[in-house]
Each structure stands twice: as C-alpha cells, then as structure tokens.
Amino acid sequence: MIHNIVTPSNLERVKAEGRLTLTRHGPVTEATELYAAGGLQIRQQHKYRRDHLELSLINTAGGLTGGDQLAWRIDAMPHSQTTLSTPAAEKLYRARSGEAFVNLDITLKQGAKLAWAPQETIVFDGSKFKRNSIFQLVSSSKLLLCETVILGRQASGETLSHFNFEDRWKIYQEGQIIHREDMILNQRLPELLTGNAGIAGMKSITTLVYIGDDALDLAASTRQALQAFDPSVICGCSGLQIGPAKKLICRFLASDHYHVKPKLSAILASLNNQHMPKSWAI
C-alpha cells in the first residue's frame, strides 16, 4: 500500500511498488508475473538451476529515508519453490522529514515453499522507519524468514542517539494468526537498547522463523548448530506448536554481525534444502 505523505517540494522521494507471481510448471518454478516501478528491479540468480528459483529484489535507490515508500506483493502458487533475497544491505538514512514506509504482502498456496532472506538492514542515526509484513500460508506450505537489523555503521563506530525503527510481522495459517513480531527500537526506550531484558547493548539482531510440518523435527539439529557460534553471540532456538501449526524460532544478538553470518548461513541452508542466496556468498 502506498501512502500519501507530504514532504518538502525540493526533496525527491521514492514511491516504488513491485508485484511477483511464482508458478510451478513440472519441475520448474518460474516468475510468471513481474511488475516493478519506481526504482525496484527483479533479477534471477542461478539461471541454470530451475527447480528452485532464486530472485534478487533490488531497490535501485540504494536505501530509504523519510518520505520514501516501498511495497511488494508476492504470490507463491502451488508447489513453487523460491528463495528471495537482496543484492546488498538496505540502508536506512537520516530522515529530514517524515518516515520511510515498507509494506510486504506474501501469500503461499498449497505445497509452496518460500524463503525470504534479504541481506541486513542497517539503521543510521536520525533515521525513521516503519515496516509491516503480512504472510498468508496454508497448512501444506512452508515459509522460512530470516531478517537482520544492524544498529549503526559498525565500521565507523556510529552510535545511535536519535532514531525510530518499527518492524511488525504477522503470519497467518489458514486464516488464523500463528506468529507475530513487533520490534520497536528508539532512543526513547534506552533500557531496551542497553538493558539485559532488552538487547544488552548489542548491535546485530537476527530473527529466523521457519513454519512447516517438519519444523519440530528440525529443532534438535538446529539447536546443535548453535553450539558452533562464537561465545560472544547470544542465541537460542525454540520449537513449538500453535494448534496444527508448527514453527521454529531462532534469535541471535551480537556486537558485530561478522560473528553471526557464516554460521547463520549454514543454518539457513539446512532449512532451505541446502539452497543459499547467491548474494550471501559475496
């Protein structure tokens, strides 16, 4: 959904919208509808591996600032197998006015498997950002989500003194909500940034959620994989069932994402039929 936002007339703002339909034909998954406007692009990776389609979703603006709006609508048709990623980290720049909005709407049909694994979102000081993500599943579909938020440009030692970051997920199965995330971080709640009940001063926050009928079967091996992480990484994994829905949730906190990504990549591959986004290896 694109909102009407008033910004100073001398500032150029992004209003971008993309639509994508993923369809299975025999052993091949193809993008049968592609629409991208306002600076969005869609590129196919691994062109010779057609059984599992990988697409890179590109924001050519290189980042988002106040007043920018970006929306994706993605439909994974029956039995399609797809990995969606991004070619680089998304940067949230200082906002002169307004907030940056992202809306993500993904639907998985019968037997569809989809991995949503963008590269990191980097929060700059002075940024204002809101993202709403809605995922609609049926009982036979499988969804893998992996999102990382990095607070500040680590290479320059940036400290966030004024920012607002809001990221909300809602996951439905057969019309019933089975998972919800509301991450709200800003300088107005410093105890969430520095306290042990919050993120304890860590700069890298990763959430991984897997929804599928085999989620609980994968819990033990995933917990074992956490033992390979650097001791400085705070991490944990839970498997649980909500009615008929089964899900696996992993969380990672670190002072530097460098200590997380290599081992996180291995977990992502194990939950995604050994398929890794090409951009993650660059």
PDB file of C-alpha atoms in Angstrom:
ATOM      1  CA  MET A   1       0.000   0.000   0.000  1.00  0.00           C
ATOM      2  CA  ILE A   2       1.376   3.396  -0.994  1.00  0.00           C
ATOM      3  CA  HIS A   3       0.548   6.246   1.411  1.00  0.00           C
ATOM      4  CA  ASN A   4       0.174   9.950   0.661  1.00  0.00           C
ATOM      5  CA  ILE A   5       2.993  11.669   2.519  1.00  0.00           C
ATOM      6  CA  VAL A   6       3.720  15.398   2.413  1.00  0.00           C
ATOM      7  CA  THR A   7       7.427  16.266   2.064  1.00  0.00           C
ATOM      8  CA  PRO A   8       9.183  19.497   1.129  1.00  0.00           C
ATOM      9  CA  SER A   9       8.763  20.126  -2.597  1.00  0.00           C
ATOM     10  CA  ASN A  10      12.506  20.278  -3.247  1.00  0.00           C
ATOM     11  CA  LEU A  11      13.120  16.725  -1.998  1.00  0.00           C
ATOM     12  CA  GLU A  12      12.883  13.753  -4.333  1.00  0.00           C
ATOM     13  CA  ARG A  13      11.237  10.721  -2.740  1.00  0.00           C
ATOM     14  CA  VAL A  14      10.882   7.081  -3.721  1.00  0.00           C
ATOM     15  CA  LYS A  15       7.414   5.679  -4.389  1.00  0.00           C
ATOM     16  CA  ALA A  16       8.094   2.138  -5.508  1.00  0.00           C
ATOM     17  CA  GLU A  17       5.870  -0.894  -5.971  1.00  0.00           C
ATOM     18  CA  GLY A  18       6.605  -4.457  -7.062  1.00  0.00           C
ATOM     19  CA  ARG A  19       4.406  -7.468  -7.794  1.00  0.00           C
ATOM     20  CA  LEU A  20       5.568 -11.005  -8.347  1.00  0.00           C
ATOM     21  CA  THR A  21       3.808 -14.315  -9.059  1.00  0.00           C
ATOM     22  CA  LEU A  22       5.764 -17.590  -8.731  1.00  0.00           C
ATOM     23  CA  THR A  23       4.386 -20.593 -10.625  1.00  0.00           C
ATOM     24  CA  ARG A  24       5.471 -24.232 -10.813  1.00  0.00           C
ATOM     25  CA  HIS A  25       5.464 -25.947 -14.231  1.00  0.00           C
ATOM     26  CA  GLY A  26       6.533 -29.576 -13.820  1.00  0.00           C
ATOM     27  CA  PRO A  27       9.921 -29.479 -12.021  1.00  0.00           C
ATOM     28  CA  VAL A  28      10.461 -25.809 -12.874  1.00  0.00           C
ATOM     29  CA  THR A  29       9.479 -22.725 -10.855  1.00  0.00           C
ATOM     30  CA  GLU A  30       9.145 -19.548 -12.909  1.00  0.00           C
ATOM     31  CA  ALA A  31       8.193 -15.942 -12.314  1.00  0.00           C
ATOM     32  CA  THR A  32       5.021 -15.661 -14.405  1.00  0.00           C
ATOM     33  CA  GLU A  33       4.183 -12.105 -13.416  1.00  0.00           C
ATOM     34  CA  LEU A  34       6.785  -9.427 -12.792  1.00  0.00           C
ATOM     35  CA  TYR A  35       5.962  -5.800 -12.228  1.00  0.00           C
ATOM     36  CA  ALA A  36       8.353  -3.263 -10.770  1.00  0.00           C
ATOM     37  CA  ALA A  37       8.047   0.514 -10.784  1.00  0.00           C
ATOM     38  CA  GLY A  38       9.591   3.497  -9.053  1.00  0.00           C
ATOM     39  CA  GLY A  39      13.138   2.169  -8.819  1.00  0.00           C
ATOM     40  CA  LEU A  40      12.506  -1.506  -7.982  1.00  0.00           C
ATOM     41  CA  GLN A  41      14.016  -4.275 -10.099  1.00  0.00           C
ATOM     42  CA  ILE A  42      13.836  -8.078 -10.089  1.00  0.00           C
ATOM     43  CA  ARG A  43      16.775 -10.246 -11.189  1.00  0.00           C
ATOM     44  CA  GLN A  44      17.026 -14.022 -11.455  1.00  0.00           C
ATOM     45  CA  GLN A  45      20.018 -15.815  -9.912  1.00  0.00           C
ATOM     46  CA  HIS A  46      21.328 -19.325 -10.648  1.00  0.00           C
ATOM     47  CA  LYS A  47      19.746 -19.343 -14.110  1.00  0.00           C
ATOM     48  CA  TYR A  48      20.581 -22.994 -14.719  1.00  0.00           C
ATOM     49  CA  ARG A  49      19.008 -24.310 -11.531  1.00  0.00           C
ATOM     50  CA  ARG A  50      15.369 -24.053 -12.427  1.00  0.00           C
ATOM     51  CA  ASP A  51      13.884 -26.469  -9.868  1.00  0.00           C
ATOM     52  CA  HIS A  52      14.489 -23.902  -7.120  1.00  0.00           C
ATOM     53  CA  LEU A  53      14.080 -20.354  -8.351  1.00  0.00           C
ATOM     54  CA  GLU A  54      16.169 -17.606  -6.753  1.00  0.00           C
ATOM     55  CA  LEU A  55      15.280 -13.969  -7.313  1.00  0.00           C
ATOM     56  CA  SER A  56      17.049 -10.825  -6.159  1.00  0.00           C
ATOM     57  CA  LEU A  57      14.769  -7.899  -5.272  1.00  0.00           C
ATOM     58  CA  ILE A  58      16.575  -4.626  -5.877  1.00  0.00           C
ATOM     59  CA  ASN A  59      15.923  -1.115  -4.605  1.00  0.00           C
ATOM     60  CA  THR A  60      17.998   0.953  -7.035  1.00  0.00           C
ATOM     61  CA  ALA A  61      17.827   3.965  -4.709  1.00  0.00           C
ATOM     62  CA  GLY A  62      20.354   2.166  -2.503  1.00  0.00           C
ATOM     63  CA  GLY A  63      18.467   2.895   0.700  1.00  0.00           C
ATOM     64  CA  LEU A  64      15.481   4.622   2.266  1.00  0.00           C
ATOM     65  CA  THR A  65      14.923   7.944   4.001  1.00  0.00           C
ATOM     66  CA  GLY A  66      11.982   9.898   5.368  1.00  0.00           C
ATOM     67  CA  GLY A  67       9.047  10.034   2.963  1.00  0.00           C
ATOM     68  CA  ASP A  68      10.151   7.029   0.875  1.00  0.00           C
ATOM     69  CA  GLN A  69       7.589   4.280   0.290  1.00  0.00           C
ATOM     70  CA  LEU A  70       8.193   0.749  -0.920  1.00  0.00           C
ATOM     71  CA  ALA A  71       5.651  -2.068  -1.331  1.00  0.00           C
ATOM     72  CA  TRP A  72       5.939  -5.680  -2.501  1.00  0.00           C
ATOM     73  CA  ARG A  73       3.093  -8.082  -3.306  1.00  0.00           C
ATOM     74  CA  ILE A  74       4.251 -11.692  -3.834  1.00  0.00           C
ATOM     75  CA  ASP A  75       2.136 -14.760  -4.594  1.00  0.00           C
ATOM     76  CA  ALA A  76       3.754 -18.211  -4.418  1.00  0.00           C
ATOM     77  CA  MET A  77       1.482 -20.546  -6.375  1.00  0.00           C
ATOM     78  CA  PRO A  78       1.005 -24.281  -5.579  1.00  0.00           C
ATOM     79  CA  HIS A  79       4.223 -26.295  -5.193  1.00  0.00           C
ATOM     80  CA  SER A  80       6.525 -23.451  -6.243  1.00  0.00           C
ATOM     81  CA  GLN A  81       9.991 -23.348  -4.635  1.00  0.00           C
ATOM     82  CA  THR A  82      11.629 -19.954  -4.346  1.00  0.00           C
ATOM     83  CA  THR A  83      14.293 -18.041  -2.447  1.00  0.00           C
ATOM     84  CA  LEU A  84      14.015 -14.249  -2.352  1.00  0.00           C
ATOM     85  CA  SER A  85      16.948 -12.091  -1.288  1.00  0.00           C
ATOM     86  CA  THR A  86      18.571  -8.719  -1.973  1.00  0.00           C
ATOM     87  CA  PRO A  87      21.925  -7.913  -3.605  1.00  0.00           C
ATOM     88  CA  ALA A  88      23.155  -5.773  -0.705  1.00  0.00           C
ATOM     89  CA  ALA A  89      22.212  -4.433   2.698  1.00  0.00           C
ATOM     90  CA  GLU A  90      19.311  -1.966   2.882  1.00  0.00           C
ATOM     91  CA  LYS A  91      20.393   1.339   4.412  1.00  0.00           C
ATOM     92  CA  LEU A  92      18.043   3.498   6.455  1.00  0.00           C
ATOM     93  CA  TYR A  93      19.361   7.029   6.119  1.00  0.00           C
ATOM     94  CA  ARG A  94      18.826  10.116   8.277  1.00  0.00           C
ATOM     95  CA  ALA A  95      15.304  11.487   7.743  1.00  0.00           C
ATOM     96  CA  ARG A  96      14.934  15.219   7.158  1.00  0.00           C
ATOM     97  CA  SER A  97      11.139  14.876   7.318  1.00  0.00           C
ATOM     98  CA  GLY A  98       8.612  12.060   7.558  1.00  0.00           C
ATOM     99  CA  GLU A  99       9.249   8.342   7.867  1.00  0.00           C
ATOM    100  CA  ALA A 100      10.228   5.609   5.437  1.00  0.00           C
ATOM    101  CA  PHE A 101       7.478   3.003   4.944  1.00  0.00           C
ATOM    102  CA  VAL A 102       7.798  -0.565   3.640  1.00  0.00           C
ATOM    103  CA  ASN A 103       4.834  -2.889   3.146  1.00  0.00           C
ATOM    104  CA  LEU A 104       5.339  -6.562   2.369  1.00  0.00           C
ATOM    105  CA  ASP A 105       2.438  -8.880   1.462  1.00  0.00           C
ATOM    106  CA  ILE A 106       3.317 -12.531   0.722  1.00  0.00           C
ATOM    107  CA  THR A 107       0.871 -15.384   0.102  1.00  0.00           C
ATOM    108  CA  LEU A 108       1.820 -19.073  -0.134  1.00  0.00           C
ATOM    109  CA  LYS A 109      -0.565 -21.531  -1.767  1.00  0.00           C
ATOM    110  CA  GLN A 110      -0.788 -25.321  -1.395  1.00  0.00           C
ATOM    111  CA  GLY A 111       2.616 -27.001  -1.124  1.00  0.00           C
ATOM    112  CA  ALA A 112       4.554 -23.803  -1.870  1.00  0.00           C
ATOM    113  CA  LYS A 113       7.984 -23.301  -0.269  1.00  0.00           C
ATOM    114  CA  LEU A 114       9.395 -19.806   0.031  1.00  0.00           C
ATOM    115  CA  ALA A 115      12.450 -18.388   1.779  1.00  0.00           C
ATOM    116  CA  TRP A 116      12.534 -14.656   2.493  1.00  0.00           C
ATOM    117  CA  ALA A 117      16.199 -13.924   3.264  1.00  0.00           C
ATOM    118  CA  PRO A 118      17.199 -10.337   2.470  1.00  0.00           C
ATOM    119  CA  GLN A 119      20.594  -9.052   3.435  1.00  0.00           C
ATOM    120  CA  GLU A 120      20.930  -6.902   6.517  1.00  0.00           C
ATOM    121  CA  THR A 121      19.037  -3.698   7.247  1.00  0.00           C
ATOM    122  CA  ILE A 122      21.475  -1.045   8.543  1.00  0.00           C
ATOM    123  CA  VAL A 123      19.966   1.680  10.725  1.00  0.00           C
ATOM    124  CA  PHE A 124      21.716   5.063  10.517  1.00  0.00           C
ATOM    125  CA  ASP A 125      21.427   7.705  13.209  1.00  0.00           C
ATOM    126  CA  GLY A 126      18.497  10.043  12.600  1.00  0.00           C
ATOM    127  CA  SER A 127      16.533   7.501  10.553  1.00  0.00           C
ATOM    128  CA  LYS A 128      12.789   6.897  10.910  1.00  0.00           C
ATOM    129  CA  PHE A 129      11.407   3.648   9.557  1.00  0.00           C
ATOM    130  CA  LYS A 130       8.227   1.547   9.680  1.00  0.00           C
ATOM    131  CA  ARG A 131       7.747  -1.850   8.042  1.00  0.00           C
ATOM    132  CA  ASN A 132       4.625  -4.015   8.017  1.00  0.00           C
ATOM    133  CA  SER A 133       4.923  -7.596   6.753  1.00  0.00           C
ATOM    134  CA  ILE A 134       1.983  -9.973   6.325  1.00  0.00           C
ATOM    135  CA  PHE A 135       2.391 -13.634   5.372  1.00  0.00           C
ATOM    136  CA  GLN A 136      -0.581 -15.823   4.457  1.00  0.00           C
ATOM    137  CA  LEU A 137       0.002 -19.601   4.490  1.00  0.00           C
ATOM    138  CA  VAL A 138      -1.991 -22.795   4.152  1.00  0.00           C
ATOM    139  CA  SER A 139      -1.267 -25.936   6.174  1.00  0.00           C
ATOM    140  CA  SER A 140       0.834 -27.576   3.428  1.00  0.00           C
ATOM    141  CA  SER A 141       3.046 -24.572   2.620  1.00  0.00           C
ATOM    142  CA  LYS A 142       6.452 -23.823   4.152  1.00  0.00           C
ATOM    143  CA  LEU A 143       7.887 -20.409   4.952  1.00  0.00           C
ATOM    144  CA  LEU A 144      11.425 -19.501   6.041  1.00  0.00           C
ATOM    145  CA  LEU A 145      12.110 -15.936   7.223  1.00  0.00           C
ATOM    146  CA  CYS A 146      15.499 -14.512   8.126  1.00  0.00           C
ATOM    147  CA  GLU A 147      15.903 -10.810   8.897  1.00  0.00           C
ATOM    148  CA  THR A 148      18.886  -8.999  10.427  1.00  0.00           C
ATOM    149  CA  VAL A 149      18.903  -5.442  11.794  1.00  0.00           C
ATOM    150  CA  ILE A 150      22.235  -3.697  12.437  1.00  0.00           C
ATOM    151  CA  LEU A 151      22.154  -0.625  14.673  1.00  0.00           C
ATOM    152  CA  GLY A 152      24.635   1.874  13.291  1.00  0.00           C
ATOM    153  CA  ARG A 153      27.503   1.671  10.827  1.00  0.00           C
ATOM    154  CA  GLN A 154      29.837  -0.615  12.714  1.00  0.00           C
ATOM    155  CA  ALA A 155      32.950   0.199  10.675  1.00  0.00           C
ATOM    156  CA  SER A 156      32.700   3.875  11.668  1.00  0.00           C
ATOM    157  CA  GLY A 157      31.689   3.166  15.263  1.00  0.00           C
ATOM    158  CA  GLU A 158      28.401   5.009  14.883  1.00  0.00           C
ATOM    159  CA  THR A 159      26.248   5.365  17.996  1.00  0.00           C
ATOM    160  CA  LEU A 160      22.517   5.883  17.537  1.00  0.00           C
ATOM    161  CA  SER A 161      21.330   8.855  19.562  1.00  0.00           C
ATOM    162  CA  HIS A 162      18.134   9.725  17.687  1.00  0.00           C
ATOM    163  CA  PHE A 163      16.190   7.210  15.592  1.00  0.00           C
ATOM    164  CA  ASN A 164      12.959   5.239  15.353  1.00  0.00           C
ATOM    165  CA  PHE A 165      12.729   1.692  13.998  1.00  0.00           C
ATOM    166  CA  GLU A 166       9.460  -0.259  13.873  1.00  0.00           C
ATOM    167  CA  ASP A 167       9.200  -3.699  12.266  1.00  0.00           C
ATOM    168  CA  ARG A 168       5.960  -5.684  12.506  1.00  0.00           C
ATOM    169  CA  TRP A 169       5.303  -9.212  11.198  1.00  0.00           C
ATOM    170  CA  LYS A 170       2.043 -11.115  11.121  1.00  0.00           C
ATOM    171  CA  ILE A 171       1.974 -14.734   9.924  1.00  0.00           C
ATOM    172  CA  TYR A 172      -1.346 -16.465   9.265  1.00  0.00           C
ATOM    173  CA  GLN A 173      -2.062 -20.111   8.527  1.00  0.00           C
ATOM    174  CA  GLU A 174      -5.491 -20.994   7.160  1.00  0.00           C
ATOM    175  CA  GLY A 175      -6.651 -17.508   8.184  1.00  0.00           C
ATOM    176  CA  GLN A 176      -5.549 -17.855  11.834  1.00  0.00           C
ATOM    177  CA  ILE A 177      -2.643 -15.841  13.198  1.00  0.00           C
ATOM    178  CA  ILE A 178       0.169 -18.162  14.336  1.00  0.00           C
ATOM    179  CA  HIS A 179       3.062 -15.741  14.796  1.00  0.00           C
ATOM    180  CA  ARG A 180       3.507 -12.038  15.449  1.00  0.00           C
ATOM    181  CA  GLU A 181       6.616  -9.900  15.869  1.00  0.00           C
ATOM    182  CA  ASP A 182       6.644  -6.238  16.906  1.00  0.00           C
ATOM    183  CA  MET A 183      10.163  -4.853  17.151  1.00  0.00           C
ATOM    184  CA  ILE A 184      10.206  -1.188  18.213  1.00  0.00           C
ATOM    185  CA  LEU A 185      13.573   0.389  18.964  1.00  0.00           C
ATOM    186  CA  ASN A 186      14.376   4.045  19.623  1.00  0.00           C
ATOM    187  CA  GLN A 187      16.318   6.305  21.970  1.00  0.00           C
ATOM    188  CA  ARG A 188      13.144   6.994  23.971  1.00  0.00           C
ATOM    189  CA  LEU A 189      13.387   3.487  25.450  1.00  0.00           C
ATOM    190  CA  PRO A 190      17.103   3.268  26.315  1.00  0.00           C
ATOM    191  CA  GLU A 191      16.568   0.280  28.598  1.00  0.00           C
ATOM    192  CA  LEU A 192      15.623  -1.796  25.540  1.00  0.00           C
ATOM    193  CA  LEU A 193      18.936  -0.921  23.916  1.00  0.00           C
ATOM    194  CA  THR A 194      21.235  -1.350  26.911  1.00  0.00           C
ATOM    195  CA  GLY A 195      19.416  -3.476  29.495  1.00  0.00           C
ATOM    196  CA  ASN A 196      19.718  -7.230  29.952  1.00  0.00           C
ATOM    197  CA  ALA A 197      15.955  -7.503  29.444  1.00  0.00           C
ATOM    198  CA  GLY A 198      16.437  -5.803  26.060  1.00  0.00           C
ATOM    199  CA  ILE A 199      19.303  -6.265  23.613  1.00  0.00           C
ATOM    200  CA  ALA A 200      22.072  -5.638  26.175  1.00  0.00           C
ATOM    201  CA  GLY A 201      23.965  -3.133  24.039  1.00  0.00           C
ATOM    202  CA  MET A 202      24.296  -5.491  21.089  1.00  0.00           C
ATOM    203  CA  LYS A 203      24.365  -4.033  17.557  1.00  0.00           C
ATOM    204  CA  SER A 204      23.262  -7.012  15.436  1.00  0.00           C
ATOM    205  CA  ILE A 205      19.777  -8.537  15.848  1.00  0.00           C
ATOM    206  CA  THR A 206      18.742 -11.546  13.762  1.00  0.00           C
ATOM    207  CA  THR A 207      15.407 -13.348  13.822  1.00  0.00           C
ATOM    208  CA  LEU A 208      14.849 -16.610  11.964  1.00  0.00           C
ATOM    209  CA  VAL A 209      11.393 -18.212  11.750  1.00  0.00           C
ATOM    210  CA  TYR A 210      10.540 -21.435   9.963  1.00  0.00           C
ATOM    211  CA  ILE A 211       6.921 -22.554   9.527  1.00  0.00           C
ATOM    212  CA  GLY A 212       6.335 -26.089   8.222  1.00  0.00           C
ATOM    213  CA  ASP A 213       5.033 -29.509   9.166  1.00  0.00           C
ATOM    214  CA  ASP A 214       8.649 -30.632   9.798  1.00  0.00           C
ATOM    215  CA  ALA A 215       9.614 -27.665  11.982  1.00  0.00           C
ATOM    216  CA  LEU A 216       9.682 -29.588  15.265  1.00  0.00           C
ATOM    217  CA  ASP A 217      11.705 -32.400  13.674  1.00  0.00           C
ATOM    218  CA  LEU A 218      14.409 -29.857  12.786  1.00  0.00           C
ATOM    219  CA  ALA A 219      14.603 -28.283  16.240  1.00  0.00           C
ATOM    220  CA  ALA A 220      17.244 -30.619  17.719  1.00  0.00           C
ATOM    221  CA  SER A 221      19.701 -30.290  14.824  1.00  0.00           C
ATOM    222  CA  THR A 222      19.222 -26.534  14.730  1.00  0.00           C
ATOM    223  CA  ARG A 223      19.935 -26.204  18.454  1.00  0.00           C
ATOM    224  CA  GLN A 224      23.074 -28.297  17.972  1.00  0.00           C
ATOM    225  CA  ALA A 225      24.216 -25.946  15.206  1.00  0.00           C
ATOM    226  CA  LEU A 226      24.041 -23.036  17.659  1.00  0.00           C
ATOM    227  CA  GLN A 227      26.943 -24.557  19.591  1.00  0.00           C
ATOM    228  CA  ALA A 228      29.277 -23.609  16.727  1.00  0.00           C
ATOM    229  CA  PHE A 229      28.699 -19.877  17.206  1.00  0.00           C
ATOM    230  CA  ASP A 230      31.284 -17.598  18.754  1.00  0.00           C
ATOM    231  CA  PRO A 231      30.799 -17.397  22.555  1.00  0.00           C
ATOM    232  CA  SER A 232      30.158 -13.653  22.237  1.00  0.00           C
ATOM    233  CA  VAL A 233      26.926 -14.337  20.308  1.00  0.00           C
ATOM    234  CA  ILE A 234      23.771 -14.634  22.409  1.00  0.00           C
ATOM    235  CA  CYS A 235      21.499 -17.126  20.663  1.00  0.00           C
ATOM    236  CA  GLY A 236      18.653 -19.518  21.275  1.00  0.00           C
ATOM    237  CA  CYS A 237      16.151 -21.683  19.436  1.00  0.00           C
ATOM    238  CA  SER A 238      12.613 -22.861  20.241  1.00  0.00           C
ATOM    239  CA  GLY A 239      10.267 -25.270  18.520  1.00  0.00           C
ATOM    240  CA  LEU A 240       6.574 -25.052  19.299  1.00  0.00           C
ATOM    241  CA  GLN A 241       3.124 -25.867  18.001  1.00  0.00           C
ATOM    242  CA  ILE A 242       0.169 -23.466  17.804  1.00  0.00           C
ATOM    243  CA  GLY A 243      -2.901 -25.580  17.040  1.00  0.00           C
ATOM    244  CA  PRO A 244      -1.928 -27.534  13.913  1.00  0.00           C
ATOM    245  CA  ALA A 245       0.823 -25.041  13.004  1.00  0.00           C
ATOM    246  CA  LYS A 246       4.430 -25.971  13.784  1.00  0.00           C
ATOM    247  CA  LYS A 247       7.205 -23.386  13.936  1.00  0.00           C
ATOM    248  CA  LEU A 248      10.869 -22.991  14.724  1.00  0.00           C
ATOM    249  CA  ILE A 249      12.187 -19.660  16.052  1.00  0.00           C
ATOM    250  CA  CYS A 250      15.862 -18.697  16.432  1.00  0.00           C
ATOM    251  CA  ARG A 251      17.262 -15.387  17.681  1.00  0.00           C
ATOM    252  CA  PHE A 252      20.791 -14.036  17.587  1.00  0.00           C
ATOM    253  CA  LEU A 253      22.301 -10.989  19.318  1.00  0.00           C
ATOM    254  CA  ALA A 254      25.897  -9.928  18.676  1.00  0.00           C
ATOM    255  CA  SER A 255      28.167  -6.923  18.953  1.00  0.00           C
ATOM    256  CA  ASP A 256      29.209  -7.472  15.324  1.00  0.00           C
ATOM    257  CA  HIS A 257      27.328  -9.353  12.587  1.00  0.00           C
ATOM    258  CA  TYR A 258      30.675 -10.745  11.433  1.00  0.00           C
ATOM    259  CA  HIS A 259      30.402 -13.317  14.230  1.00  0.00           C
ATOM    260  CA  VAL A 260      26.902 -14.381  13.134  1.00  0.00           C
ATOM    261  CA  LYS A 261      26.609 -14.555   9.350  1.00  0.00           C
ATOM    262  CA  PRO A 262      28.885 -17.533   8.451  1.00  0.00           C
ATOM    263  CA  LYS A 263      27.215 -19.928  10.887  1.00  0.00           C
ATOM    264  CA  LEU A 264      23.794 -18.399  10.234  1.00  0.00           C
ATOM    265  CA  SER A 265      24.302 -19.179   6.535  1.00  0.00           C
ATOM    266  CA  ALA A 266      24.757 -22.860   7.359  1.00  0.00           C
ATOM    267  CA  ILE A 267      21.514 -22.949   9.370  1.00  0.00           C
ATOM    268  CA  LEU A 268      19.645 -21.137   6.610  1.00  0.00           C
ATOM    269  CA  ALA A 269      20.888 -23.652   4.032  1.00  0.00           C
ATOM    270  CA  SER A 270      19.886 -26.616   6.205  1.00  0.00           C
ATOM    271  CA  LEU A 271      16.329 -25.273   6.479  1.00  0.00           C
ATOM    272  CA  ASN A 272      16.150 -24.372   2.765  1.00  0.00           C
ATOM    273  CA  ASN A 273      17.066 -27.663   1.054  1.00  0.00           C
ATOM    274  CA  GLN A 274      20.749 -26.668   1.017  1.00  0.00           C
ATOM    275  CA  HIS A 275      19.975 -23.648  -1.136  1.00  0.00           C
ATOM    276  CA  MET A 276      21.745 -20.423  -0.200  1.00  0.00           C
ATOM    277  CA  PRO A 277      21.090 -16.973  -1.673  1.00  0.00           C
ATOM    278  CA  LYS A 278      23.913 -16.239  -4.111  1.00  0.00           C
ATOM    279  CA  SER A 279      24.358 -12.722  -2.735  1.00  0.00           C
ATOM    280  CA  TRP A 280      25.111 -14.067   0.753  1.00  0.00           C
ATOM    281  CA  ALA A 281      28.332 -15.639  -0.561  1.00  0.00           C
ATOM    282  CA  ILE A 282      29.683 -12.380  -1.981  1.00  0.00           C
TER     283      ILE A 282
END
